[in-house]
Amino acid sequence: MTATVGSLDGPVKAEVFHPLSLRRRITNGVATVFFLGSFLVALVPLAWVLSVVVMRGWWAVTRSGWWTHSLRGVLPEQFAGGVYHAIYGTVVQAGAATLLSVPLGLMTAVFLVEYGSGRLVRLTTFMVDVLAGVPSIVAALFVFSLWIATLGFPQSSLAVSFALVLLMLPVVVRSAEEMLRLVPDDLREASYALGVSKWKTILRIVFPIAMPGIVSGVLLAVARVIGETAPVLVLVGYSRSINLDIFNGNMASLPLLIYTELTNPEHAGFLRIWGAALSLIIIVALLNVVAGLTRFLATRRG
């Protein structure tokens, strides 16, 4: 706030601070310090965990054969082979879950944004919120009781994928719903004015605009479920060699390998645990980097 003060040399502008303005500045400074301090406090355990995992697992992941060999024929006390079979199982299980959850999630999001109204929308939103709060062990037990105990199918990686679908679906729905709502309604109305049907407008106008954000959300959903341990403990057994059949037989994954090697008292088991943990962190970090690049490139192009 400024005020003009007269003088012999002419008018002079003097700053006059209102008490309310000063209070707002102090409040803003205190809030900035508080949130910055909270961020630094939260960053300390994250940095500590990452440093421990990197220090203990770096030697394993940089060893020859770690990314290209399995543990077939390797003795518990022998540090040889690698985690190729576990990486394959992790990628296959998450990939199958993605193929199942993405179409369901996108169709649900389109219904909520473009077609839904009334009680059905509220019911669908409520069910998505409930599903988002379901623990992974509950999803695994549900799939076990229905798919294996009731229908009689064997334990397999496909059952793991079904459990991961229940965990991925709410994330995909929410991210896709938000991206679809960000598309301006003017574009929809212009398309309708030109005589384009609603489903063609969604496919040719709405989806192309929202797709970068949707892809980013899907990748973040994959990164969220790729390290889940409860589904692989309940729904599939561990294998020290690679299994290409997703419908039958045991199949390793990085979380399951870590859990199995915890019972190995040898130093080789210790190295494999931390190496597998670092490998999982690297994969999740790569997925987050791809999601961030997708969003950045889409924003820059727009």
Coordinates of C-alpha atoms in Angstrom, one line a residue:
M1 CA 0.0 0.0 0.0
T2 CA 1.4 3.4 -1.0
A3 CA 0.6 7.0 0.0
T4 CA 1.7 10.3 -1.6
V5 CA 3.4 12.9 0.7
G6 CA 3.9 16.5 -0.3
S7 CA 7.3 18.2 0.0
L8 CA 9.3 21.2 -1.4
D9 CA 10.7 19.1 -4.2
G10 CA 7.4 17.6 -5.2
P11 CA 5.2 14.7 -4.2
V12 CA 7.0 11.7 -2.7
K13 CA 5.5 8.2 -2.5
A14 CA 5.9 6.5 0.8
E15 CA 5.2 2.9 1.7
V16 CA 2.5 2.4 4.3
F17 CA 2.2 -1.2 5.6
H18 CA -1.2 -2.3 6.7
P19 CA -1.2 -4.5 9.8
L20 CA -3.2 -7.2 7.9
S21 CA -0.6 -7.2 5.1
L22 CA 2.2 -7.6 7.6
R23 CA 0.3 -10.5 9.3
R24 CA -0.1 -12.2 6.0
R25 CA 3.6 -12.0 5.2
I26 CA 4.5 -13.4 8.6
T27 CA 2.0 -16.2 8.3
N28 CA 3.3 -17.0 4.8
G29 CA 6.9 -17.1 6.0
V30 CA 6.0 -19.4 8.9
A31 CA 4.0 -21.8 6.7
T32 CA 6.9 -21.9 4.2
V33 CA 9.4 -22.8 6.9
F34 CA 7.0 -25.4 8.3
F35 CA 6.4 -27.1 5.0
L36 CA 10.0 -27.0 4.0
G37 CA 11.0 -28.5 7.4
S38 CA 8.4 -31.2 7.0
F39 CA 9.7 -32.1 3.5
L40 CA 13.3 -32.3 4.8
V41 CA 12.2 -34.5 7.8
A42 CA 10.3 -36.8 5.4
L43 CA 13.4 -36.9 3.1
V44 CA 15.7 -38.2 5.8
P45 CA 14.3 -41.7 6.2
L46 CA 13.9 -42.0 2.4
A47 CA 17.5 -41.1 1.8
W48 CA 18.6 -43.4 4.6
V49 CA 16.7 -46.4 3.2
L50 CA 18.0 -45.8 -0.4
S51 CA 21.5 -45.4 0.8
V52 CA 21.4 -48.7 2.8
V53 CA 19.9 -50.6 -0.1
V54 CA 22.4 -49.2 -2.6
M55 CA 25.4 -49.9 -0.4
R56 CA 24.3 -53.5 0.4
G57 CA 22.9 -54.4 -3.0
W58 CA 25.2 -52.6 -5.4
W59 CA 27.9 -55.3 -5.5
A60 CA 25.2 -57.9 -6.4
V61 CA 23.5 -56.0 -9.2
T62 CA 26.8 -55.1 -10.9
R63 CA 28.0 -58.7 -10.9
S64 CA 28.2 -60.5 -14.2
G65 CA 25.1 -62.6 -14.8
W66 CA 22.8 -61.0 -12.3
W67 CA 20.4 -59.7 -14.9
T68 CA 20.7 -62.6 -17.4
H69 CA 20.8 -65.8 -15.4
S70 CA 18.5 -67.6 -12.9
L71 CA 19.2 -69.5 -9.8
R72 CA 18.7 -72.9 -11.3
G73 CA 21.3 -75.4 -9.9
V74 CA 22.8 -72.8 -7.6
L75 CA 23.4 -74.0 -4.0
P76 CA 22.1 -71.8 -1.1
E77 CA 25.7 -71.0 0.0
Q78 CA 26.9 -70.3 -3.5
F79 CA 26.6 -66.8 -4.8
A80 CA 26.1 -67.4 -8.5
G81 CA 23.4 -67.0 -11.1
G82 CA 21.1 -64.0 -11.0
V83 CA 17.5 -62.9 -10.8
Y84 CA 16.5 -63.1 -14.5
H85 CA 13.7 -65.5 -13.6
A86 CA 12.4 -63.3 -10.9
I87 CA 12.4 -60.2 -13.1
Y88 CA 10.6 -62.1 -15.8
G89 CA 7.9 -63.2 -13.3
T90 CA 7.5 -59.7 -11.9
V91 CA 7.1 -58.2 -15.3
V92 CA 4.7 -60.9 -16.6
Q93 CA 2.5 -60.7 -13.5
A94 CA 2.4 -56.9 -13.6
G95 CA 1.9 -56.9 -17.4
A96 CA -1.0 -59.3 -17.3
A97 CA -2.6 -57.2 -14.5
T98 CA -2.1 -54.1 -16.6
L99 CA -3.8 -55.7 -19.7
L100 CA -6.8 -56.6 -17.5
S101 CA -7.1 -53.4 -15.4
V102 CA -6.5 -50.7 -18.0
P103 CA -9.6 -51.5 -20.2
L104 CA -11.8 -51.9 -17.2
G105 CA -10.5 -48.7 -15.6
L106 CA -10.8 -46.6 -18.7
M107 CA -14.4 -47.8 -19.4
T108 CA -15.3 -47.0 -15.8
A109 CA -13.7 -43.6 -16.0
V110 CA -15.5 -42.8 -19.3
F111 CA -18.8 -43.9 -17.7
L112 CA -18.3 -41.6 -14.7
V113 CA -17.3 -38.6 -16.8
E114 CA -19.3 -38.9 -20.0
Y115 CA -22.3 -41.1 -19.4
G116 CA -23.1 -41.6 -15.7
S117 CA -25.6 -39.7 -13.6
G118 CA -27.5 -40.1 -10.4
R119 CA -27.3 -43.0 -8.0
L120 CA -25.3 -45.3 -10.3
V121 CA -22.4 -42.8 -10.4
R122 CA -22.4 -42.4 -6.7
L123 CA -22.5 -46.2 -6.2
T124 CA -19.6 -46.7 -8.7
T125 CA -17.6 -43.9 -7.0
F126 CA -18.2 -45.5 -3.6
M127 CA -17.1 -48.9 -4.8
V128 CA -13.9 -47.5 -6.4
D129 CA -13.1 -45.7 -3.1
V130 CA -13.7 -48.9 -1.1
L131 CA -11.5 -50.9 -3.5
A132 CA -8.8 -48.3 -3.1
G133 CA -8.7 -49.1 0.6
V134 CA -8.6 -52.9 0.3
P135 CA -5.3 -54.3 1.7
S136 CA -3.3 -56.5 -0.7
I137 CA -3.7 -59.6 1.6
V138 CA -7.4 -59.2 1.4
A139 CA -7.3 -59.1 -2.4
A140 CA -5.1 -62.2 -2.4
L141 CA -7.4 -64.1 -0.1
F142 CA -10.4 -63.2 -2.1
V143 CA -8.8 -64.4 -5.4
F144 CA -7.6 -67.6 -3.6
S145 CA -11.1 -68.4 -2.2
L146 CA -12.9 -67.7 -5.5
W147 CA -10.4 -68.8 -8.2
I148 CA -8.5 -71.6 -6.5
A149 CA -10.7 -73.0 -3.7
T150 CA -14.1 -72.6 -5.3
L151 CA -13.4 -72.9 -9.1
G152 CA -10.6 -75.3 -8.7
F153 CA -7.9 -73.6 -10.8
P154 CA -4.3 -74.2 -9.8
Q155 CA -2.0 -71.7 -8.1
S156 CA -0.4 -69.7 -10.9
S157 CA 0.9 -66.3 -11.9
L158 CA -2.5 -65.6 -13.5
A159 CA -4.1 -65.7 -10.0
V160 CA -1.5 -63.2 -8.8
S161 CA -2.4 -61.0 -11.8
F162 CA -6.1 -61.1 -10.7
A163 CA -5.2 -59.9 -7.3
L164 CA -3.0 -57.1 -8.7
V165 CA -6.0 -56.1 -10.9
L166 CA -8.0 -55.4 -7.7
L167 CA -5.2 -53.1 -6.5
M168 CA -4.5 -51.4 -9.8
L169 CA -8.1 -50.7 -10.8
P170 CA -8.9 -47.8 -8.4
V171 CA -5.6 -46.0 -9.3
V172 CA -6.3 -46.4 -13.0
V173 CA -9.9 -45.2 -12.6
R174 CA -9.0 -42.2 -10.6
S175 CA -6.1 -41.0 -12.8
A176 CA -8.1 -41.5 -16.0
E177 CA -11.2 -39.8 -14.5
E178 CA -9.2 -36.7 -13.6
M179 CA -7.5 -36.5 -17.0
L180 CA -10.8 -36.8 -18.8
R181 CA -12.3 -34.1 -16.7
L182 CA -9.4 -31.7 -17.6
V183 CA -10.4 -31.9 -21.3
P184 CA -12.3 -28.6 -22.0
D185 CA -16.1 -29.0 -22.6
D186 CA -15.8 -26.5 -25.5
L187 CA -14.1 -29.2 -27.5
R188 CA -16.9 -31.7 -26.9
E189 CA -19.5 -29.1 -27.8
A190 CA -17.7 -28.1 -31.0
S191 CA -17.6 -31.7 -32.0
Y192 CA -21.3 -32.2 -31.3
A193 CA -22.1 -29.1 -33.3
L194 CA -20.3 -30.6 -36.3
G195 CA -22.6 -33.6 -36.1
V196 CA -20.0 -36.0 -34.6
S197 CA -21.5 -38.7 -32.4
K198 CA -20.6 -38.9 -28.7
W199 CA -18.6 -42.1 -28.9
K200 CA -16.6 -40.8 -31.8
T201 CA -16.0 -37.5 -29.9
I202 CA -14.6 -39.5 -27.0
L203 CA -12.4 -41.7 -29.1
R204 CA -11.0 -39.1 -31.5
I205 CA -11.0 -35.9 -29.4
V206 CA -11.2 -36.6 -25.7
F207 CA -8.9 -39.6 -25.5
P208 CA -6.1 -38.2 -27.6
I209 CA -5.9 -35.1 -25.4
A210 CA -6.1 -37.0 -22.1
M211 CA -3.9 -39.9 -23.2
P212 CA -0.5 -38.7 -22.0
G213 CA -1.9 -38.2 -18.5
I214 CA -3.7 -41.5 -18.6
V215 CA -0.5 -43.3 -19.6
S216 CA 1.4 -41.6 -16.8
G217 CA -1.3 -42.7 -14.3
V218 CA -1.2 -46.3 -15.6
L219 CA 2.6 -46.4 -15.2
L220 CA 2.3 -45.1 -11.7
A221 CA -0.3 -47.8 -10.9
V222 CA 2.1 -50.5 -12.2
A223 CA 4.9 -49.1 -10.0
R224 CA 2.5 -49.2 -7.1
V225 CA 1.6 -52.9 -7.4
I226 CA 4.9 -54.3 -8.8
G227 CA 6.4 -54.8 -5.4
E228 CA 3.4 -56.3 -3.6
T229 CA 4.3 -59.4 -1.6
A230 CA 1.0 -60.8 -0.2
P231 CA -0.5 -61.9 -3.6
V232 CA 2.7 -63.9 -4.6
L233 CA 2.9 -65.5 -1.1
V234 CA -0.7 -66.8 -1.2
L235 CA -1.3 -67.5 -4.9
V236 CA 1.9 -68.9 -6.4
G237 CA 4.9 -70.9 -5.3
Y238 CA 8.6 -70.0 -5.7
S239 CA 10.7 -71.4 -8.5
R240 CA 14.5 -71.1 -8.8
S241 CA 14.3 -71.4 -12.6
I242 CA 12.3 -69.5 -15.2
N243 CA 8.7 -70.6 -15.9
L244 CA 7.2 -69.3 -19.1
D245 CA 3.7 -70.6 -18.4
I246 CA 1.6 -68.0 -16.7
F247 CA -1.4 -70.4 -16.4
N248 CA 0.3 -73.2 -14.4
G249 CA 3.2 -73.9 -12.2
N250 CA 5.3 -71.9 -9.8
M251 CA 6.9 -68.7 -10.9
A252 CA 9.4 -66.5 -9.1
S253 CA 9.2 -62.7 -8.6
L254 CA 11.4 -60.2 -6.9
P255 CA 9.3 -59.9 -3.8
L256 CA 8.9 -63.7 -3.6
L257 CA 12.7 -64.2 -4.1
I258 CA 13.4 -61.7 -1.2
Y259 CA 11.0 -63.5 1.1
T260 CA 12.4 -66.9 0.2
E261 CA 16.0 -65.9 0.7
L262 CA 15.2 -64.5 4.1
T263 CA 15.3 -68.2 5.3
N264 CA 18.8 -68.7 3.9
P265 CA 21.3 -68.2 6.7
E266 CA 24.3 -68.1 4.3
H267 CA 26.0 -64.8 3.2
A268 CA 25.0 -65.6 -0.4
G269 CA 21.3 -65.3 0.7
F270 CA 22.1 -61.9 2.3
L271 CA 23.6 -60.6 -0.9
R272 CA 20.7 -61.9 -3.0
I273 CA 18.1 -60.2 -0.7
W274 CA 19.7 -56.8 -1.0
G275 CA 20.5 -57.2 -4.7
A276 CA 16.8 -58.1 -5.4
A277 CA 15.6 -55.2 -3.4
L278 CA 17.8 -52.8 -5.3
S279 CA 16.7 -54.4 -8.6
L280 CA 13.1 -53.8 -7.6
I281 CA 13.8 -50.2 -6.7
I282 CA 15.6 -49.6 -10.1
I283 CA 12.6 -51.0 -12.0
V284 CA 10.1 -48.9 -10.1
A285 CA 12.3 -45.8 -10.5
L286 CA 12.5 -46.4 -14.3
L287 CA 8.7 -46.6 -14.4
N288 CA 8.4 -43.3 -12.6
V289 CA 10.9 -41.7 -14.9
V290 CA 9.0 -42.9 -17.9
A291 CA 5.8 -41.6 -16.4
G292 CA 7.4 -38.2 -15.7
L293 CA 8.9 -38.0 -19.2
T294 CA 5.5 -38.8 -20.7
R295 CA 3.8 -36.0 -18.9
F296 CA 6.6 -33.6 -19.6
L297 CA 6.7 -34.3 -23.3
A298 CA 2.9 -34.1 -23.6
T299 CA 2.9 -30.8 -21.7
R300 CA 5.6 -29.4 -23.9
R301 CA 3.9 -30.4 -27.1
G302 CA 0.7 -28.9 -25.8

